[in-house]
Structures are given as structure tokens and as C-alpha cells.
Amino acid sequence: MLLFVTGCSTIPNIDPSIESATSTWQGHHLKTEKIVSWQIKGKLGFKSPTQGGSVSIDWLQSEEQYQISMLGPFAASRATIKGNNLRAQMQHGKEQYTDTPQALALQLTGLSIPVNELAWWVKGIPSPNQAAVNDLRLTSAGTAAGFEQNGWQLSFPRYQDTDQGNLPGKIIAQRGQQSFTIVVSNWRFPRN
């Protein structure tokens, strides 16, 4: 006697738009990772339990070297930070300070901004320097709508079409009572 047992087994259908966005994200991520020299101009707004404000920014990045000029509420003067992943120097008025990039950002804004990761985040991709990436959400265009890394929840509500593809026009980051927003008015890609 033969007994056939049949059961119902279903294979979940994957939404083609999600599959397409994931595939597009992988290509976008690889292409964006290779952008190592860039310049943005825009605004940085920040809020911490002790202070808040906004500044105009001009950020020039070349490999691991950067120069970030800020003009705003710091006694209505310009502050310029030059550095790399390990050390940074800030010129603020006639004063000059040298410390880690994070310590100088904390001194200026009251935020413990991970400056080394920010160079990746501003491009809309997670930093490879921090292994954990949580809650990655993609747009239908295959760019990051948001993710969580290093305790910061990031969202990218607006992208701009640039010479190097779609890059964020607005970055919002929050961690506890700390937050910052970068609105990019202009992306440029200096030739090396």
C-alpha cells in the first residue's frame, strides 16, 4: 500500500521592487564608496542638551584629509578644522586648538559627532570603519532612506542628482538628545 502525503508549502514571493532596490543599492554603494575627493557647501544645524545653532559649512574632503570651514554663531567668526582620521587642528578667530576630530566637534557644537564616520554618512552610505549597521532602509531608487550606525539614527529625506550619481541633499542624524541636520546646497568633485 502506498501512502502519499501532501502538504501545503508556500514560497514567499519577493516584491520585485524590493529586489530591484536592493540590487541598485549594492551598485550605488560600491560607486559611492569610491568617491574620495569631494566638496559640499551648505548648512549645518545642531542641537544638544547644552547648546544649539546653525552654521554655513564648506567641507573639502580629499582621501582621509579634510578641511571644514564654518561661519556662524561662534562669536560670529569663522572656525576652520583641518585634519585626518587621527588628529585635527582648529583655527577659531586668533585661537588655535589641536585634538581629535571628535573632541573639536564637541567643543564647537556640544555634540559627540563621530567626524570620521560623518565623511561616509554625508554621502549616504554607512562607514566601513564601524562594522554594525542596523535598520537599513532603502528608497525605490536604491539609495539609503536611513540606517543606524554607532548609536546614531540617520535619515536621508532628499537626494540630488550629481556628476557622481545621487547623493544626499539633506542628512538628519539623532542620538538621544543630540541631533544635527546637514542641508547640502552644492556638491562638487575637484579633480586630483
mmCIF file with all atom_site columns, C-alpha atoms in Angstrom:
data_model
loop_
_atom_site.group_PDB
_atom_site.id
_atom_site.type_symbol
_atom_site.label_atom_id
_atom_site.label_alt_id
_atom_site.label_comp_id
_atom_site.label_asym_id
_atom_site.label_entity_id
_atom_site.label_seq_id
_atom_site.pdbx_PDB_ins_code
_atom_site.Cartn_x
_atom_site.Cartn_y
_atom_site.Cartn_z
_atom_site.occupancy
_atom_site.B_iso_or_equiv
_atom_site.pdbx_formal_charge
_atom_site.auth_seq_id
_atom_site.auth_comp_id
_atom_site.auth_asym_id
_atom_site.auth_atom_id
_atom_site.pdbx_PDB_model_num
ATOM 1   C CA . MET A 1 1   ? 0.000  0.000  0.000   1.00 0.00 ? 1   MET A CA 1
ATOM 2   C CA . LEU A 1 2   ? 1.318  3.379  -0.966  1.00 0.00 ? 2   LEU A CA 1
ATOM 3   C CA . LEU A 1 3   ? 0.526  6.405  1.044   1.00 0.00 ? 3   LEU A CA 1
ATOM 4   C CA . PHE A 1 4   ? 1.040  9.822  -0.390  1.00 0.00 ? 4   PHE A CA 1
ATOM 5   C CA . VAL A 1 5   ? 1.218  12.686 1.984   1.00 0.00 ? 5   VAL A CA 1
ATOM 6   C CA . THR A 1 6   ? 0.848  16.053 0.508   1.00 0.00 ? 6   THR A CA 1
ATOM 7   C CA . GLY A 1 7   ? 1.103  19.299 2.283   1.00 0.00 ? 7   GLY A CA 1
ATOM 8   C CA . CYS A 1 8   ? 0.802  22.881 1.527   1.00 0.00 ? 8   CYS A CA 1
ATOM 9   C CA . SER A 1 9   ? 4.090  24.617 1.232   1.00 0.00 ? 9   SER A CA 1
ATOM 10  C CA . THR A 1 10  ? 4.394  28.198 0.173   1.00 0.00 ? 10  THR A CA 1
ATOM 11  C CA . ILE A 1 11  ? 7.445  30.004 -1.011  1.00 0.00 ? 11  ILE A CA 1
ATOM 12  C CA . PRO A 1 12  ? 7.227  33.657 -0.134  1.00 0.00 ? 12  PRO A CA 1
ATOM 13  C CA . ASN A 1 13  ? 7.092  35.966 -3.092  1.00 0.00 ? 13  ASN A CA 1
ATOM 14  C CA . ILE A 1 14  ? 9.673  38.712 -3.015  1.00 0.00 ? 14  ILE A CA 1
ATOM 15  C CA . ASP A 1 15  ? 8.353  42.037 -4.140  1.00 0.00 ? 15  ASP A CA 1
ATOM 16  C CA . PRO A 1 16  ? 10.230 42.802 -7.394  1.00 0.00 ? 16  PRO A CA 1
ATOM 17  C CA . SER A 1 17  ? 10.588 46.465 -6.420  1.00 0.00 ? 17  SER A CA 1
ATOM 18  C CA . ILE A 1 18  ? 12.378 45.492 -3.177  1.00 0.00 ? 18  ILE A CA 1
ATOM 19  C CA . GLU A 1 19  ? 14.645 43.096 -5.043  1.00 0.00 ? 19  GLU A CA 1
ATOM 20  C CA . SER A 1 20  ? 15.402 45.799 -7.620  1.00 0.00 ? 20  SER A CA 1
ATOM 21  C CA . ALA A 1 21  ? 16.092 48.441 -4.930  1.00 0.00 ? 21  ALA A CA 1
ATOM 22  C CA . THR A 1 22  ? 18.474 46.064 -3.142  1.00 0.00 ? 22  THR A CA 1
ATOM 23  C CA . SER A 1 23  ? 20.364 45.335 -6.347  1.00 0.00 ? 23  SER A CA 1
ATOM 24  C CA . THR A 1 24  ? 20.512 49.044 -7.206  1.00 0.00 ? 24  THR A CA 1
ATOM 25  C CA . TRP A 1 25  ? 21.686 49.827 -3.633  1.00 0.00 ? 25  TRP A CA 1
ATOM 26  C CA . GLN A 1 26  ? 24.619 47.445 -3.983  1.00 0.00 ? 26  GLN A CA 1
ATOM 27  C CA . GLY A 1 27  ? 25.757 49.163 -7.185  1.00 0.00 ? 27  GLY A CA 1
ATOM 28  C CA . HIS A 1 28  ? 25.145 52.638 -5.743  1.00 0.00 ? 28  HIS A CA 1
ATOM 29  C CA . HIS A 1 29  ? 27.052 51.755 -2.558  1.00 0.00 ? 29  HIS A CA 1
ATOM 30  C CA . LEU A 1 30  ? 30.087 50.469 -4.477  1.00 0.00 ? 30  LEU A CA 1
ATOM 31  C CA . LYS A 1 31  ? 30.162 53.530 -6.745  1.00 0.00 ? 31  LYS A CA 1
ATOM 32  C CA . THR A 1 32  ? 29.692 55.992 -3.870  1.00 0.00 ? 32  THR A CA 1
ATOM 33  C CA . GLU A 1 33  ? 32.368 54.302 -1.765  1.00 0.00 ? 33  GLU A CA 1
ATOM 34  C CA . LYS A 1 34  ? 34.900 55.187 -4.480  1.00 0.00 ? 34  LYS A CA 1
ATOM 35  C CA . ILE A 1 35  ? 34.176 58.929 -4.238  1.00 0.00 ? 35  ILE A CA 1
ATOM 36  C CA . VAL A 1 36  ? 37.131 60.029 -2.111  1.00 0.00 ? 36  VAL A CA 1
ATOM 37  C CA . SER A 1 37  ? 37.521 63.672 -3.158  1.00 0.00 ? 37  SER A CA 1
ATOM 38  C CA . TRP A 1 38  ? 34.534 65.980 -2.896  1.00 0.00 ? 38  TRP A CA 1
ATOM 39  C CA . GLN A 1 39  ? 33.344 69.338 -1.660  1.00 0.00 ? 39  GLN A CA 1
ATOM 40  C CA . ILE A 1 40  ? 29.994 70.319 -0.217  1.00 0.00 ? 40  ILE A CA 1
ATOM 41  C CA . LYS A 1 41  ? 28.584 73.700 0.664   1.00 0.00 ? 41  LYS A CA 1
ATOM 42  C CA . GLY A 1 42  ? 25.502 74.112 2.773   1.00 0.00 ? 42  GLY A CA 1
ATOM 43  C CA . LYS A 1 43  ? 24.187 74.481 6.311   1.00 0.00 ? 43  LYS A CA 1
ATOM 44  C CA . LEU A 1 44  ? 24.710 72.503 9.492   1.00 0.00 ? 44  LEU A CA 1
ATOM 45  C CA . GLY A 1 45  ? 22.108 72.770 12.230  1.00 0.00 ? 45  GLY A CA 1
ATOM 46  C CA . PHE A 1 46  ? 22.818 71.156 15.595  1.00 0.00 ? 46  PHE A CA 1
ATOM 47  C CA . LYS A 1 47  ? 21.172 70.714 18.977  1.00 0.00 ? 47  LYS A CA 1
ATOM 48  C CA . SER A 1 48  ? 22.498 69.236 22.197  1.00 0.00 ? 48  SER A CA 1
ATOM 49  C CA . PRO A 1 49  ? 21.329 69.499 25.807  1.00 0.00 ? 49  PRO A CA 1
ATOM 50  C CA . THR A 1 50  ? 23.781 72.378 26.326  1.00 0.00 ? 50  THR A CA 1
ATOM 51  C CA . GLN A 1 51  ? 23.691 74.326 23.064  1.00 0.00 ? 51  GLN A CA 1
ATOM 52  C CA . GLY A 1 52  ? 22.337 74.593 19.553  1.00 0.00 ? 52  GLY A CA 1
ATOM 53  C CA . GLY A 1 53  ? 22.663 76.674 16.446  1.00 0.00 ? 53  GLY A CA 1
ATOM 54  C CA . SER A 1 54  ? 23.393 76.623 12.767  1.00 0.00 ? 54  SER A CA 1
ATOM 55  C CA . VAL A 1 55  ? 26.411 77.423 10.652  1.00 0.00 ? 55  VAL A CA 1
ATOM 56  C CA . SER A 1 56  ? 27.256 77.675 6.984   1.00 0.00 ? 56  SER A CA 1
ATOM 57  C CA . ILE A 1 57  ? 29.715 74.962 6.014   1.00 0.00 ? 57  ILE A CA 1
ATOM 58  C CA . ASP A 1 58  ? 32.248 74.492 3.249   1.00 0.00 ? 58  ASP A CA 1
ATOM 59  C CA . TRP A 1 59  ? 33.690 70.971 3.514   1.00 0.00 ? 59  TRP A CA 1
ATOM 60  C CA . LEU A 1 60  ? 36.543 69.831 1.285   1.00 0.00 ? 60  LEU A CA 1
ATOM 61  C CA . GLN A 1 61  ? 37.458 66.135 1.540   1.00 0.00 ? 61  GLN A CA 1
ATOM 62  C CA . SER A 1 62  ? 40.458 64.557 -0.219  1.00 0.00 ? 62  SER A CA 1
ATOM 63  C CA . GLU A 1 63  ? 41.056 60.913 0.701   1.00 0.00 ? 63  GLU A CA 1
ATOM 64  C CA . GLU A 1 64  ? 41.378 60.996 4.528   1.00 0.00 ? 64  GLU A CA 1
ATOM 65  C CA . GLN A 1 65  ? 42.345 64.689 4.665   1.00 0.00 ? 65  GLN A CA 1
ATOM 66  C CA . TYR A 1 66  ? 39.645 67.304 5.165   1.00 0.00 ? 66  TYR A CA 1
ATOM 67  C CA . GLN A 1 67  ? 39.092 70.983 5.724   1.00 0.00 ? 67  GLN A CA 1
ATOM 68  C CA . ILE A 1 68  ? 35.760 72.112 7.137   1.00 0.00 ? 68  ILE A CA 1
ATOM 69  C CA . SER A 1 69  ? 35.110 75.852 7.321   1.00 0.00 ? 69  SER A CA 1
ATOM 70  C CA . MET A 1 70  ? 32.146 77.033 9.364   1.00 0.00 ? 70  MET A CA 1
ATOM 71  C CA . LEU A 1 71  ? 30.707 80.510 9.610   1.00 0.00 ? 71  LEU A CA 1
ATOM 72  C CA . GLY A 1 72  ? 28.049 81.155 12.182  1.00 0.00 ? 72  GLY A CA 1
ATOM 73  C CA . PRO A 1 73  ? 27.201 81.710 15.802  1.00 0.00 ? 73  PRO A CA 1
ATOM 74  C CA . PHE A 1 74  ? 30.661 81.018 17.222  1.00 0.00 ? 74  PHE A CA 1
ATOM 75  C CA . ALA A 1 75  ? 31.054 84.668 18.212  1.00 0.00 ? 75  ALA A CA 1
ATOM 76  C CA . ALA A 1 76  ? 30.112 85.489 14.594  1.00 0.00 ? 76  ALA A CA 1
ATOM 77  C CA . SER A 1 77  ? 33.513 84.306 13.434  1.00 0.00 ? 77  SER A CA 1
ATOM 78  C CA . ARG A 1 78  ? 34.868 81.624 11.154  1.00 0.00 ? 78  ARG A CA 1
ATOM 79  C CA . ALA A 1 79  ? 36.109 78.315 12.513  1.00 0.00 ? 79  ALA A CA 1
ATOM 80  C CA . THR A 1 80  ? 38.169 76.036 10.296  1.00 0.00 ? 80  THR A CA 1
ATOM 81  C CA . ILE A 1 81  ? 39.032 72.444 11.124  1.00 0.00 ? 81  ILE A CA 1
ATOM 82  C CA . LYS A 1 82  ? 41.772 70.698 9.146   1.00 0.00 ? 82  LYS A CA 1
ATOM 83  C CA . GLY A 1 83  ? 42.743 67.132 9.798   1.00 0.00 ? 83  GLY A CA 1
ATOM 84  C CA . ASN A 1 84  ? 42.572 63.439 9.149   1.00 0.00 ? 84  ASN A CA 1
ATOM 85  C CA . ASN A 1 85  ? 41.155 60.404 10.945  1.00 0.00 ? 85  ASN A CA 1
ATOM 86  C CA . LEU A 1 86  ? 43.544 60.765 13.891  1.00 0.00 ? 86  LEU A CA 1
ATOM 87  C CA . ARG A 1 87  ? 44.274 64.446 14.533  1.00 0.00 ? 87  ARG A CA 1
ATOM 88  C CA . ALA A 1 88  ? 42.667 67.742 13.744  1.00 0.00 ? 88  ALA A CA 1
ATOM 89  C CA . GLN A 1 89  ? 43.575 71.365 14.147  1.00 0.00 ? 89  GLN A CA 1
ATOM 90  C CA . MET A 1 90  ? 41.012 74.113 14.566  1.00 0.00 ? 90  MET A CA 1
ATOM 91  C CA . GLN A 1 91  ? 41.526 77.795 13.877  1.00 0.00 ? 91  GLN A CA 1
ATOM 92  C CA . HIS A 1 92  ? 38.837 79.867 15.613  1.00 0.00 ? 92  HIS A CA 1
ATOM 93  C CA . GLY A 1 93  ? 39.498 83.573 15.484  1.00 0.00 ? 93  GLY A CA 1
ATOM 94  C CA . LYS A 1 94  ? 43.049 84.034 16.787  1.00 0.00 ? 94  LYS A CA 1
ATOM 95  C CA . GLU A 1 95  ? 42.888 80.838 18.840  1.00 0.00 ? 95  GLU A CA 1
ATOM 96  C CA . GLN A 1 96  ? 44.262 77.539 17.608  1.00 0.00 ? 96  GLN A CA 1
ATOM 97  C CA . TYR A 1 97  ? 43.460 74.104 19.062  1.00 0.00 ? 97  TYR A CA 1
ATOM 98  C CA . THR A 1 98  ? 44.733 70.612 18.315  1.00 0.00 ? 98  THR A CA 1
ATOM 99  C CA . ASP A 1 99  ? 42.918 67.456 19.400  1.00 0.00 ? 99  ASP A CA 1
ATOM 100 C CA . THR A 1 100 ? 40.962 64.542 17.970  1.00 0.00 ? 100 THR A CA 1
ATOM 101 C CA . PRO A 1 101 ? 38.305 65.443 15.372  1.00 0.00 ? 101 PRO A CA 1
ATOM 102 C CA . GLN A 1 102 ? 35.551 64.335 17.765  1.00 0.00 ? 102 GLN A CA 1
ATOM 103 C CA . ALA A 1 103 ? 36.889 66.458 20.648  1.00 0.00 ? 103 ALA A CA 1
ATOM 104 C CA . LEU A 1 104 ? 36.979 69.575 18.457  1.00 0.00 ? 104 LEU A CA 1
ATOM 105 C CA . ALA A 1 105 ? 33.430 68.908 17.199  1.00 0.00 ? 105 ALA A CA 1
ATOM 106 C CA . LEU A 1 106 ? 32.287 68.526 20.816  1.00 0.00 ? 106 LEU A CA 1
ATOM 107 C CA . GLN A 1 107 ? 33.985 71.802 21.736  1.00 0.00 ? 107 GLN A CA 1
ATOM 108 C CA . LEU A 1 108 ? 32.266 73.681 18.882  1.00 0.00 ? 108 LEU A CA 1
ATOM 109 C CA . THR A 1 109 ? 28.788 72.140 18.914  1.00 0.00 ? 109 THR A CA 1
ATOM 110 C CA . GLY A 1 110 ? 28.312 70.291 22.191  1.00 0.00 ? 110 GLY A CA 1
ATOM 111 C CA . LEU A 1 111 ? 27.747 67.098 20.144  1.00 0.00 ? 111 LEU A CA 1
ATOM 112 C CA . SER A 1 112 ? 29.887 63.980 20.206  1.00 0.00 ? 112 SER A CA 1
ATOM 113 C CA . ILE A 1 113 ? 29.803 63.714 16.405  1.00 0.00 ? 113 ILE A CA 1
ATOM 114 C CA . PRO A 1 114 ? 31.875 60.836 15.005  1.00 0.00 ? 114 PRO A CA 1
ATOM 115 C CA . VAL A 1 115 ? 33.623 63.021 12.417  1.00 0.00 ? 115 VAL A CA 1
ATOM 116 C CA . ASN A 1 116 ? 35.399 60.099 10.727  1.00 0.00 ? 116 ASN A CA 1
ATOM 117 C CA . GLU A 1 117 ? 32.078 58.339 10.097  1.00 0.00 ? 117 GLU A CA 1
ATOM 118 C CA . LEU A 1 118 ? 30.425 61.590 9.009   1.00 0.00 ? 118 LEU A CA 1
ATOM 119 C CA . ALA A 1 119 ? 32.583 61.702 5.870   1.00 0.00 ? 119 ALA A CA 1
ATOM 120 C CA . TRP A 1 120 ? 30.790 58.493 4.777   1.00 0.00 ? 120 TRP A CA 1
ATOM 121 C CA . TRP A 1 121 ? 27.354 59.389 6.110   1.00 0.00 ? 121 TRP A CA 1
ATOM 122 C CA . VAL A 1 122 ? 27.270 62.670 4.184   1.00 0.00 ? 122 VAL A CA 1
ATOM 123 C CA . LYS A 1 123 ? 27.500 60.529 1.019   1.00 0.00 ? 123 LYS A CA 1
ATOM 124 C CA . GLY A 1 124 ? 24.509 58.461 2.203   1.00 0.00 ? 124 GLY A CA 1
ATOM 125 C CA . ILE A 1 125 ? 26.400 55.264 2.961   1.00 0.00 ? 125 ILE A CA 1
ATOM 126 C CA . PRO A 1 126 ? 27.487 53.564 6.201   1.00 0.00 ? 126 PRO A CA 1
ATOM 127 C CA . SER A 1 127 ? 31.073 53.954 7.348   1.00 0.00 ? 127 SER A CA 1
ATOM 128 C CA . PRO A 1 128 ? 33.238 50.887 6.750   1.00 0.00 ? 128 PRO A CA 1
ATOM 129 C CA . ASN A 1 129 ? 35.132 51.889 9.934   1.00 0.00 ? 129 ASN A CA 1
ATOM 130 C CA . GLN A 1 130 ? 32.153 50.796 12.059  1.00 0.00 ? 130 GLN A CA 1
ATOM 131 C CA . ALA A 1 131 ? 31.062 47.208 11.494  1.00 0.00 ? 131 ALA A CA 1
ATOM 132 C CA . ALA A 1 132 ? 27.498 47.350 12.761  1.00 0.00 ? 132 ALA A CA 1
ATOM 133 C CA . VAL A 1 133 ? 24.808 48.811 10.520  1.00 0.00 ? 133 VAL A CA 1
ATOM 134 C CA . ASN A 1 134 ? 21.247 48.392 11.710  1.00 0.00 ? 134 ASN A CA 1
ATOM 135 C CA . ASP A 1 135 ? 17.853 49.193 10.284  1.00 0.00 ? 135 ASP A CA 1
ATOM 136 C CA . LEU A 1 136 ? 18.983 49.856 6.700   1.00 0.00 ? 136 LEU A CA 1
ATOM 137 C CA . ARG A 1 137 ? 16.008 51.232 4.767   1.00 0.00 ? 137 ARG A CA 1
ATOM 138 C CA . LEU A 1 138 ? 16.164 51.767 1.011   1.00 0.00 ? 138 LEU A CA 1
ATOM 139 C CA . THR A 1 139 ? 14.315 54.091 -1.329  1.00 0.00 ? 139 THR A CA 1
ATOM 140 C CA . SER A 1 140 ? 12.756 52.744 -4.510  1.00 0.00 ? 140 SER A CA 1
ATOM 141 C CA . ALA A 1 141 ? 15.720 54.330 -6.341  1.00 0.00 ? 141 ALA A CA 1
ATOM 142 C CA . GLY A 1 142 ? 18.146 52.098 -4.430  1.00 0.00 ? 142 GLY A CA 1
ATOM 143 C CA . THR A 1 143 ? 19.641 54.785 -2.186  1.00 0.00 ? 143 THR A CA 1
ATOM 144 C CA . ALA A 1 144 ? 19.582 54.731 1.608   1.00 0.00 ? 144 ALA A CA 1
ATOM 145 C CA . ALA A 1 145 ? 16.449 56.200 3.157   1.00 0.00 ? 145 ALA A CA 1
ATOM 146 C CA . GLY A 1 146 ? 18.138 55.686 6.520   1.00 0.00 ? 146 GLY A CA 1
ATOM 147 C CA . PHE A 1 147 ? 20.152 53.442 8.816   1.00 0.00 ? 147 PHE A CA 1
ATOM 148 C CA . GLU A 1 148 ? 21.536 53.282 12.338  1.00 0.00 ? 148 GLU A CA 1
ATOM 149 C CA . GLN A 1 149 ? 25.276 53.206 12.985  1.00 0.00 ? 149 GLN A CA 1
ATOM 150 C CA . ASN A 1 150 ? 27.429 53.937 16.013  1.00 0.00 ? 150 ASN A CA 1
ATOM 151 C CA . GLY A 1 151 ? 24.314 54.807 18.028  1.00 0.00 ? 151 GLY A CA 1
ATOM 152 C CA . TRP A 1 152 ? 23.197 57.473 15.526  1.00 0.00 ? 152 TRP A CA 1
ATOM 153 C CA . GLN A 1 153 ? 19.905 57.134 13.648  1.00 0.00 ? 153 GLN A CA 1
ATOM 154 C CA . LEU A 1 154 ? 20.383 58.669 10.186  1.00 0.00 ? 154 LEU A CA 1
ATOM 155 C CA . SER A 1 155 ? 17.822 59.552 7.549   1.00 0.00 ? 155 SER A CA 1
ATOM 156 C CA . PHE A 1 156 ? 18.240 60.919 4.043   1.00 0.00 ? 156 PHE A CA 1
ATOM 157 C CA . PRO A 1 157 ? 14.944 62.545 3.022   1.00 0.00 ? 157 PRO A CA 1
ATOM 158 C CA . ARG A 1 158 ? 16.303 64.236 -0.101  1.00 0.00 ? 158 ARG A CA 1
ATOM 159 C CA . TYR A 1 159 ? 18.866 63.348 -2.758  1.00 0.00 ? 159 TYR A CA 1
ATOM 160 C CA . GLN A 1 160 ? 20.483 65.408 -5.514  1.00 0.00 ? 160 GLN A CA 1
ATOM 161 C CA . ASP A 1 161 ? 21.489 64.236 -8.959  1.00 0.00 ? 161 ASP A CA 1
ATOM 162 C CA . THR A 1 162 ? 25.223 64.998 -9.245  1.00 0.00 ? 162 THR A CA 1
ATOM 163 C CA . ASP A 1 163 ? 28.082 64.204 -11.634 1.00 0.00 ? 163 ASP A CA 1
ATOM 164 C CA . GLN A 1 164 ? 28.791 61.177 -9.412  1.00 0.00 ? 164 GLN A CA 1
ATOM 165 C CA . GLY A 1 165 ? 25.206 59.914 -9.113  1.00 0.00 ? 165 GLY A CA 1
ATOM 166 C CA . ASN A 1 166 ? 22.531 60.504 -6.482  1.00 0.00 ? 166 ASN A CA 1
ATOM 167 C CA . LEU A 1 167 ? 23.984 61.968 -3.288  1.00 0.00 ? 167 LEU A CA 1
ATOM 168 C CA . PRO A 1 168 ? 22.168 63.329 -0.238  1.00 0.00 ? 168 PRO A CA 1
ATOM 169 C CA . GLY A 1 169 ? 20.780 66.843 -0.287  1.00 0.00 ? 169 GLY A CA 1
ATOM 170 C CA . LYS A 1 170 ? 19.702 66.519 3.340   1.00 0.00 ? 170 LYS A CA 1
ATOM 171 C CA . ILE A 1 171 ? 21.047 64.379 6.172   1.00 0.00 ? 171 ILE A CA 1
ATOM 172 C CA . ILE A 1 172 ? 19.306 64.152 9.551   1.00 0.00 ? 172 ILE A CA 1
ATOM 173 C CA . ALA A 1 173 ? 21.053 62.436 12.470  1.00 0.00 ? 173 ALA A CA 1
ATOM 174 C CA . GLN A 1 174 ? 19.849 61.832 16.010  1.00 0.00 ? 174 GLN A CA 1
ATOM 175 C CA . ARG A 1 175 ? 21.255 60.094 19.056  1.00 0.00 ? 175 ARG A CA 1
ATOM 176 C CA . GLY A 1 176 ? 19.395 60.574 22.304  1.00 0.00 ? 176 GLY A CA 1
ATOM 177 C CA . GLN A 1 177 ? 19.109 64.312 22.961  1.00 0.00 ? 177 GLN A CA 1
ATOM 178 C CA . GLN A 1 178 ? 21.711 65.166 20.330  1.00 0.00 ? 178 GLN A CA 1
ATOM 179 C CA . SER A 1 179 ? 20.819 65.904 16.726  1.00 0.00 ? 179 SER A CA 1
ATOM 180 C CA . PHE A 1 180 ? 22.204 67.547 13.645  1.00 0.00 ? 180 PHE A CA 1
ATOM 181 C CA . THR A 1 181 ? 20.993 68.257 10.137  1.00 0.00 ? 181 THR A CA 1
ATOM 182 C CA . ILE A 1 182 ? 23.127 68.955 7.094   1.00 0.00 ? 182 ILE A CA 1
ATOM 183 C CA . VAL A 1 183 ? 21.474 70.603 4.098   1.00 0.00 ? 183 VAL A CA 1
ATOM 184 C CA . VAL A 1 184 ? 23.742 70.421 1.062   1.00 0.00 ? 184 VAL A CA 1
ATOM 185 C CA . SER A 1 185 ? 23.267 73.230 -1.440  1.00 0.00 ? 185 SER A CA 1
ATOM 186 C CA . ASN A 1 186 ? 26.119 72.183 -3.728  1.00 0.00 ? 186 ASN A CA 1
ATOM 187 C CA . TRP A 1 187 ? 28.190 69.058 -4.415  1.00 0.00 ? 187 TRP A CA 1
ATOM 188 C CA . ARG A 1 188 ? 31.494 69.457 -6.320  1.00 0.00 ? 188 ARG A CA 1
ATOM 189 C CA . PHE A 1 189 ? 34.131 66.944 -7.282  1.00 0.00 ? 189 PHE A CA 1
ATOM 190 C CA . PRO A 1 190 ? 37.592 68.514 -7.571  1.00 0.00 ? 190 PRO A CA 1
ATOM 191 C CA . ARG A 1 191 ? 39.970 66.838 -9.976  1.00 0.00 ? 191 ARG A CA 1
ATOM 192 C CA . ASN A 1 192 ? 43.097 65.433 -8.367  1.00 0.00 ? 192 ASN A CA 1
#
